[in-house]
mmCIF file of C-alpha atoms in Angstrom:
data_model
loop_
_atom_site.group_PDB
_atom_site.id
_atom_site.type_symbol
_atom_site.label_atom_id
_atom_site.label_comp_id
_atom_site.label_asym_id
_atom_site.label_seq_id
_atom_site.Cartn_x
_atom_site.Cartn_y
_atom_site.Cartn_z
ATOM 1 C CA UNK A 1 113.296 -80.093 168.106
ATOM 2 C CA UNK A 2 115.376 -82.285 170.391
ATOM 3 C CA UNK A 3 115.072 -86.045 170.232
ATOM 4 C CA UNK A 4 114.923 -88.206 173.351
ATOM 5 C CA UNK A 5 115.779 -91.787 174.159
ATOM 6 C CA UNK A 6 113.888 -93.694 176.856
ATOM 7 C CA UNK A 7 115.931 -96.623 178.102
ATOM 8 C CA UNK A 8 113.455 -98.359 180.409
ATOM 9 C CA UNK A 9 112.002 -101.530 178.895
ATOM 10 C CA UNK A 10 108.210 -101.550 178.764
ATOM 11 C CA UNK A 11 106.199 -104.706 178.278
ATOM 12 C CA UNK A 12 103.385 -105.136 175.800
ATOM 13 C CA UNK A 13 99.977 -105.556 177.384
ATOM 14 C CA UNK A 14 96.720 -106.757 175.877
ATOM 15 C CA UNK A 15 95.223 -103.519 174.606
ATOM 16 C CA UNK A 16 91.857 -105.258 174.287
ATOM 17 C CA UNK A 17 91.757 -105.455 178.087
ATOM 18 C CA UNK A 18 92.330 -101.696 178.341
ATOM 19 C CA UNK A 19 89.545 -101.141 175.826
ATOM 20 C CA UNK A 20 87.259 -103.561 177.662
ATOM 21 C CA UNK A 21 87.751 -101.642 180.918
ATOM 22 C CA UNK A 22 86.881 -98.382 179.150
ATOM 23 C CA UNK A 23 83.754 -99.940 177.632
ATOM 24 C CA UNK A 24 82.604 -101.136 181.045
ATOM 25 C CA UNK A 25 83.047 -97.619 182.426
ATOM 26 C CA UNK A 26 81.210 -96.152 179.427
ATOM 27 C CA UNK A 27 78.198 -98.406 180.021
ATOM 28 C CA UNK A 28 78.212 -97.814 183.777
ATOM 29 C CA UNK A 29 78.231 -94.051 183.269
ATOM 30 C CA UNK A 30 75.401 -94.269 180.727
ATOM 31 C CA UNK A 31 73.281 -96.092 183.317
ATOM 32 C CA UNK A 32 73.515 -93.277 185.876
ATOM 33 C CA UNK A 33 70.915 -90.546 186.365
ATOM 34 C CA UNK A 34 71.677 -87.138 187.843
ATOM 35 C CA UNK A 35 69.277 -84.728 189.500
ATOM 36 C CA UNK A 36 69.434 -80.937 189.834
ATOM 37 C CA UNK A 37 71.611 -78.953 189.579
ATOM 38 C CA UNK A 38 72.619 -81.212 186.666
ATOM 39 C CA UNK A 39 70.540 -80.559 183.548
ATOM 40 C CA UNK A 40 72.813 -82.054 180.872
ATOM 41 C CA UNK A 41 75.292 -84.935 181.001
ATOM 42 C CA UNK A 42 77.759 -85.719 178.212
ATOM 43 C CA UNK A 43 79.607 -89.040 178.019
ATOM 44 C CA UNK A 44 82.331 -88.766 175.345
ATOM 45 C CA UNK A 45 83.229 -92.429 175.863
ATOM 46 C CA UNK A 46 79.894 -92.996 174.148
ATOM 47 C CA UNK A 47 79.504 -90.477 171.312
ATOM 48 C CA UNK A 48 83.279 -89.905 170.816
ATOM 49 C CA UNK A 49 84.308 -93.528 171.316
ATOM 50 C CA UNK A 50 86.236 -93.661 168.022
ATOM 51 C CA UNK A 51 88.690 -91.020 169.235
ATOM 52 C CA UNK A 52 89.063 -92.661 172.625
ATOM 53 C CA UNK A 53 89.602 -96.087 171.098
ATOM 54 C CA UNK A 54 92.230 -94.691 168.722
ATOM 55 C CA UNK A 55 94.025 -93.082 171.682
ATOM 56 C CA UNK A 56 94.093 -96.357 173.631
ATOM 57 C CA UNK A 57 95.159 -98.472 170.661
ATOM 58 C CA UNK A 58 97.923 -96.077 169.674
ATOM 59 C CA UNK A 59 99.326 -95.251 173.103
ATOM 60 C CA UNK A 60 97.897 -97.654 175.691
ATOM 61 C CA UNK A 61 99.350 -101.001 174.642
ATOM 62 C CA UNK A 62 102.405 -101.080 176.946
ATOM 63 C CA UNK A 63 103.154 -100.832 180.635
ATOM 64 C CA UNK A 64 104.017 -97.314 181.849
ATOM 65 C CA UNK A 65 106.310 -95.834 184.463
ATOM 66 C CA UNK A 66 104.101 -92.771 185.049
ATOM 67 C CA UNK A 67 100.321 -92.389 185.096
ATOM 68 C CA UNK A 68 98.837 -88.879 184.955
ATOM 69 C CA UNK A 69 95.235 -88.551 186.150
ATOM 70 C CA UNK A 70 92.926 -85.677 185.268
ATOM 71 C CA UNK A 71 89.526 -85.000 186.837
ATOM 72 C CA UNK A 72 86.915 -85.036 184.057
ATOM 73 C CA UNK A 73 86.586 -83.685 180.504
ATOM 74 C CA UNK A 74 86.470 -80.044 179.521
ATOM 75 C CA UNK A 75 83.863 -78.724 177.050
ATOM 76 C CA UNK A 76 86.382 -77.984 174.294
ATOM 77 C CA UNK A 77 88.733 -80.901 174.877
ATOM 78 C CA UNK A 78 87.732 -84.488 175.565
ATOM 79 C CA UNK A 79 84.088 -83.503 175.101
ATOM 80 C CA UNK A 80 84.949 -82.867 171.450
ATOM 81 C CA UNK A 81 87.616 -85.476 170.660
ATOM 82 C CA UNK A 82 87.251 -88.331 173.155
ATOM 83 C CA UNK A 83 90.901 -87.901 174.190
ATOM 84 C CA UNK A 84 91.898 -86.794 177.725
ATOM 85 C CA UNK A 85 92.719 -83.064 177.773
ATOM 86 C CA UNK A 86 91.922 -83.391 174.069
ATOM 87 C CA UNK A 87 92.411 -79.919 172.650
ATOM 88 C CA UNK A 88 91.786 -80.365 168.925
ATOM 89 C CA UNK A 89 95.114 -79.025 167.647
ATOM 90 C CA UNK A 90 97.132 -81.060 170.153
ATOM 91 C CA UNK A 91 95.219 -84.240 169.357
ATOM 92 C CA UNK A 92 95.494 -83.900 165.596
ATOM 93 C CA UNK A 93 98.982 -82.410 165.285
ATOM 94 C CA UNK A 94 100.899 -84.042 168.168
ATOM 95 C CA UNK A 95 98.948 -87.204 168.956
ATOM 96 C CA UNK A 96 98.050 -87.721 165.273
ATOM 97 C CA UNK A 97 94.464 -88.740 165.988
ATOM 98 C CA UNK A 98 91.413 -87.591 164.058
ATOM 99 C CA UNK A 99 88.181 -89.577 164.123
ATOM 100 C CA UNK A 100 84.471 -89.148 163.502
ATOM 101 C CA UNK A 101 82.507 -87.902 166.508
ATOM 102 C CA UNK A 102 78.794 -88.193 167.141
ATOM 103 C CA UNK A 103 76.784 -86.141 169.625
ATOM 104 C CA UNK A 104 75.128 -86.586 173.022
ATOM 105 C CA UNK A 105 71.440 -87.433 173.048
ATOM 106 C CA UNK A 106 70.735 -83.951 174.441
ATOM 107 C CA UNK A 107 73.077 -81.011 173.833
ATOM 108 C CA UNK A 108 73.040 -77.672 175.584
ATOM 109 C CA UNK A 109 72.820 -74.954 172.893
ATOM 110 C CA UNK A 110 75.759 -73.147 174.466
ATOM 111 C CA UNK A 111 77.880 -76.326 174.541
ATOM 112 C CA UNK A 112 77.599 -77.915 171.087
ATOM 113 C CA UNK A 113 79.695 -80.940 170.205
ATOM 114 C CA UNK A 114 81.441 -80.232 166.910
ATOM 115 C CA UNK A 115 84.092 -82.906 167.190
ATOM 116 C CA UNK A 116 87.381 -82.245 165.448
ATOM 117 C CA UNK A 117 85.786 -79.246 163.712
ATOM 118 C CA UNK A 118 85.434 -77.428 167.048
ATOM 119 C CA UNK A 119 86.930 -73.945 166.556
ATOM 120 C CA UNK A 120 87.551 -73.385 170.264
ATOM 121 C CA UNK A 121 90.876 -74.241 171.864
ATOM 122 C CA UNK A 122 90.863 -75.836 175.312
ATOM 123 C CA UNK A 123 93.534 -74.023 177.292
ATOM 124 C CA UNK A 124 94.071 -76.879 179.757
ATOM 125 C CA UNK A 125 94.800 -79.354 176.990
ATOM 126 C CA UNK A 126 96.946 -76.938 175.023
ATOM 127 C CA UNK A 127 99.048 -76.242 178.097
ATOM 128 C CA UNK A 128 99.390 -79.854 179.244
ATOM 129 C CA UNK A 129 100.223 -81.461 175.907
ATOM 130 C CA UNK A 130 102.399 -78.475 175.031
ATOM 131 C CA UNK A 131 104.457 -79.070 178.173
ATOM 132 C CA UNK A 132 104.853 -82.745 177.330
ATOM 133 C CA UNK A 133 105.903 -81.841 173.795
ATOM 134 C CA UNK A 134 108.522 -79.469 175.211
ATOM 135 C CA UNK A 135 109.863 -82.162 177.546
ATOM 136 C CA UNK A 136 109.706 -85.182 175.245
ATOM 137 C CA UNK A 137 109.726 -83.899 171.682
ATOM 138 C CA UNK A 138 107.373 -86.506 170.240
ATOM 139 C CA UNK A 139 104.242 -88.217 171.486
ATOM 140 C CA UNK A 140 105.939 -91.568 170.936
ATOM 141 C CA UNK A 141 108.706 -90.620 173.379
ATOM 142 C CA UNK A 142 106.184 -89.418 175.950
ATOM 143 C CA UNK A 143 104.024 -92.535 175.820
ATOM 144 C CA UNK A 144 106.995 -94.852 176.120
ATOM 145 C CA UNK A 145 106.933 -94.071 179.837
ATOM 146 C CA UNK A 146 103.718 -92.104 180.500
ATOM 147 C CA UNK A 147 99.966 -92.276 180.037
ATOM 148 C CA UNK A 148 97.177 -89.757 180.634
ATOM 149 C CA UNK A 149 93.632 -90.649 181.652
ATOM 150 C CA UNK A 150 90.695 -88.855 183.244
ATOM 151 C CA UNK A 151 89.218 -90.147 186.487
ATOM 152 C CA UNK A 152 85.641 -89.616 185.313
ATOM 153 C CA UNK A 153 84.555 -89.406 181.653
ATOM 154 C CA UNK A 154 81.393 -87.374 182.251
ATOM 155 C CA UNK A 155 80.738 -83.659 181.771
ATOM 156 C CA UNK A 156 77.867 -82.143 183.757
ATOM 157 C CA UNK A 157 76.166 -78.830 183.024
ATOM 158 C CA UNK A 158 73.473 -76.742 184.645
ATOM 159 C CA UNK A 159 70.478 -75.269 182.805
ATOM 160 C CA UNK A 160 72.616 -72.217 182.017
ATOM 161 C CA UNK A 161 75.389 -74.347 180.525
ATOM 162 C CA UNK A 162 77.731 -73.734 183.451
ATOM 163 C CA UNK A 163 80.171 -76.535 184.184
ATOM 164 C CA UNK A 164 79.518 -78.694 187.261
ATOM 165 C CA UNK A 165 82.521 -80.493 188.728
ATOM 166 C CA UNK A 166 82.352 -83.885 190.481
ATOM 167 C CA UNK A 167 83.002 -82.113 193.776
ATOM 168 C CA UNK A 168 79.798 -80.073 193.265
ATOM 169 C CA UNK A 169 77.502 -83.087 192.860
ATOM 170 C CA UNK A 170 75.250 -84.204 195.730
ATOM 171 C CA UNK A 171 77.036 -86.744 197.925
ATOM 172 C CA UNK A 172 74.572 -89.555 197.215
ATOM 173 C CA UNK A 173 75.129 -89.183 193.456
ATOM 174 C CA UNK A 174 78.895 -89.076 193.815
ATOM 175 C CA UNK A 175 79.021 -92.455 195.562
ATOM 176 C CA UNK A 176 78.182 -94.529 192.478
ATOM 177 C CA UNK A 177 80.333 -92.355 190.221
ATOM 178 C CA UNK A 178 83.272 -92.912 192.557
ATOM 179 C CA UNK A 179 82.669 -96.653 192.802
ATOM 180 C CA UNK A 180 82.653 -97.090 189.026
ATOM 181 C CA UNK A 181 85.499 -94.686 188.292
ATOM 182 C CA UNK A 182 87.736 -96.092 191.013
ATOM 183 C CA UNK A 183 87.149 -99.624 189.748
ATOM 184 C CA UNK A 184 88.203 -98.532 186.265
ATOM 185 C CA UNK A 185 91.278 -96.713 187.553
ATOM 186 C CA UNK A 186 92.272 -99.723 189.642
ATOM 187 C CA UNK A 187 92.012 -101.966 186.584
ATOM 188 C CA UNK A 188 94.090 -99.556 184.513
ATOM 189 C CA UNK A 189 96.816 -99.485 187.172
ATOM 190 C CA UNK A 190 96.794 -103.285 187.324
ATOM 191 C CA UNK A 191 97.259 -103.471 183.554
ATOM 192 C CA UNK A 192 99.791 -100.668 183.044
ATOM 193 C CA UNK A 193 101.748 -101.211 186.281
ATOM 194 C CA UNK A 194 102.884 -97.592 186.807
ATOM 195 C CA UNK A 195 105.379 -96.742 189.523
ATOM 196 C CA UNK A 196 104.634 -92.999 189.694
ATOM 197 C CA UNK A 197 101.065 -91.687 190.081
ATOM 198 C CA UNK A 198 100.591 -87.992 189.324
ATOM 199 C CA UNK A 199 97.365 -86.134 189.972
ATOM 200 C CA UNK A 200 96.709 -83.189 187.689
ATOM 201 C CA UNK A 201 95.311 -81.100 190.510
ATOM 202 C CA UNK A 202 94.492 -81.988 194.108
ATOM 203 C CA UNK A 203 91.189 -83.766 193.404
ATOM 204 C CA UNK A 204 92.877 -86.238 191.048
ATOM 205 C CA UNK A 205 95.669 -86.888 193.538
ATOM 206 C CA UNK A 206 93.100 -87.814 196.214
ATOM 207 C CA UNK A 207 91.510 -90.320 193.844
ATOM 208 C CA UNK A 208 94.886 -91.875 193.065
ATOM 209 C CA UNK A 209 95.600 -92.244 196.769
ATOM 210 C CA UNK A 210 92.181 -93.838 197.345
ATOM 211 C CA UNK A 211 92.688 -96.384 194.575
ATOM 212 C CA UNK A 212 96.286 -97.107 195.600
ATOM 213 C CA UNK A 213 94.936 -98.074 199.034
ATOM 214 C CA UNK A 214 92.997 -100.823 197.224
ATOM 215 C CA UNK A 215 96.329 -102.228 195.994
ATOM 216 C CA UNK A 216 98.283 -102.656 199.260
ATOM 217 C CA UNK A 217 100.803 -105.010 197.658
ATOM 218 C CA UNK A 218 101.992 -102.250 195.321
ATOM 219 C CA UNK A 219 104.304 -99.365 196.251
ATOM 220 C CA UNK A 220 103.879 -96.055 194.450
ATOM 221 C CA UNK A 221 105.485 -92.651 194.301
ATOM 222 C CA UNK A 222 102.804 -89.945 194.399
ATOM 223 C CA UNK A 223 103.025 -86.495 192.905
ATOM 224 C CA UNK A 224 100.829 -83.597 191.915
ATOM 225 C CA UNK A 225 100.931 -81.339 188.893
ATOM 226 C CA UNK A 226 99.523 -77.831 188.884
ATOM 227 C CA UNK A 227 96.217 -78.001 187.028
ATOM 228 C CA UNK A 228 96.539 -76.091 183.737
ATOM 229 C CA UNK A 229 93.029 -74.626 183.861
ATOM 230 C CA UNK A 230 92.727 -70.946 182.870
ATOM 231 C CA UNK A 231 90.397 -70.647 185.885
ATOM 232 C CA UNK A 232 93.468 -71.130 188.091
ATOM 233 C CA UNK A 233 95.301 -67.862 188.850
ATOM 234 C CA UNK A 234 98.361 -69.905 189.795
ATOM 235 C CA UNK A 235 98.390 -71.684 186.433
ATOM 236 C CA UNK A 236 97.949 -68.410 184.577
ATOM 237 C CA UNK A 237 100.897 -66.963 186.466
ATOM 238 C CA UNK A 238 103.259 -69.938 186.759
ATOM 239 C CA UNK A 239 102.681 -72.138 183.703
ATOM 240 C CA UNK A 240 104.873 -73.836 182.497
ATOM 241 C CA UNK A 241 107.659 -73.081 185.005
ATOM 242 C CA UNK A 242 105.928 -74.478 188.101
ATOM 243 C CA UNK A 243 104.783 -77.788 186.574
ATOM 244 C CA UNK A 244 108.174 -78.228 184.937
ATOM 245 C CA UNK A 245 109.743 -78.024 188.408
ATOM 246 C CA UNK A 246 107.156 -80.444 189.834
ATOM 247 C CA UNK A 247 107.908 -83.015 187.153
ATOM 248 C CA UNK A 248 111.654 -82.635 187.534
ATOM 249 C CA UNK A 249 111.314 -83.398 191.254
ATOM 250 C CA UNK A 250 109.572 -86.662 190.296
ATOM 251 C CA UNK A 251 112.265 -87.630 187.795
ATOM 252 C CA UNK A 252 110.075 -86.830 184.805
ATOM 253 C CA UNK A 253 111.032 -87.110 182.037
ATOM 254 C CA UNK A 254 113.014 -90.250 182.656
ATOM 255 C CA UNK A 255 114.574 -89.854 179.223
ATOM 256 C CA UNK A 256 117.911 -88.523 178.023
ATOM 257 C CA UNK A 257 118.184 -85.828 175.321
ATOM 258 C CA UNK A 258 120.180 -86.874 172.270
#
């Protein structure tokens, strides 16, 4: 495996402020109620807080050059580990995080939360973290200049257990979700001071642009990364070549191989 050196100096930030922002979002999301078609709502910031806290403490204590934004958790990733795009193998073997995980108050029988014992692999997380491992070698190298967060921490499911995306929620229910999630994202950007904002998929990019408009004094470079979902024919055909090209065009990684 190649080793990489990142030359840009990154400042320490108060990680307790990052954690406080996540706790506020956790509580705000717990206070929301969702009507049909939503039958089940999981908030991994609540029942999988230990994994999320470990992720922030280990990798979120410095300013970053690049912020990657996902949409919301997948059923076999962050829903299980509390880590964005948190495929179990990637989280334990590359990020070196393994924590106790509880369970939502109500679980769909087809979508159990088994924590780090989950036998299913989340393709999106495996692809994304695998690409970063290819480009950076170690998680420490990656997080010297980058950070990954999800816009919304909630997972919604129908009575059948089918996934419901934020874009599929009724407009009146989306308004409060957006208000809370944008406030959290704005706070994270203020703390981490990224220069490059990358949406993992078009929905995430739109949210980054909306929050950046709330920070008119800051100048950002925007980019998009092909979403690694197996539901995307483009990702199934072009991963990892296409996203590798997209990152290269943004100057990512900003590190030099040894």
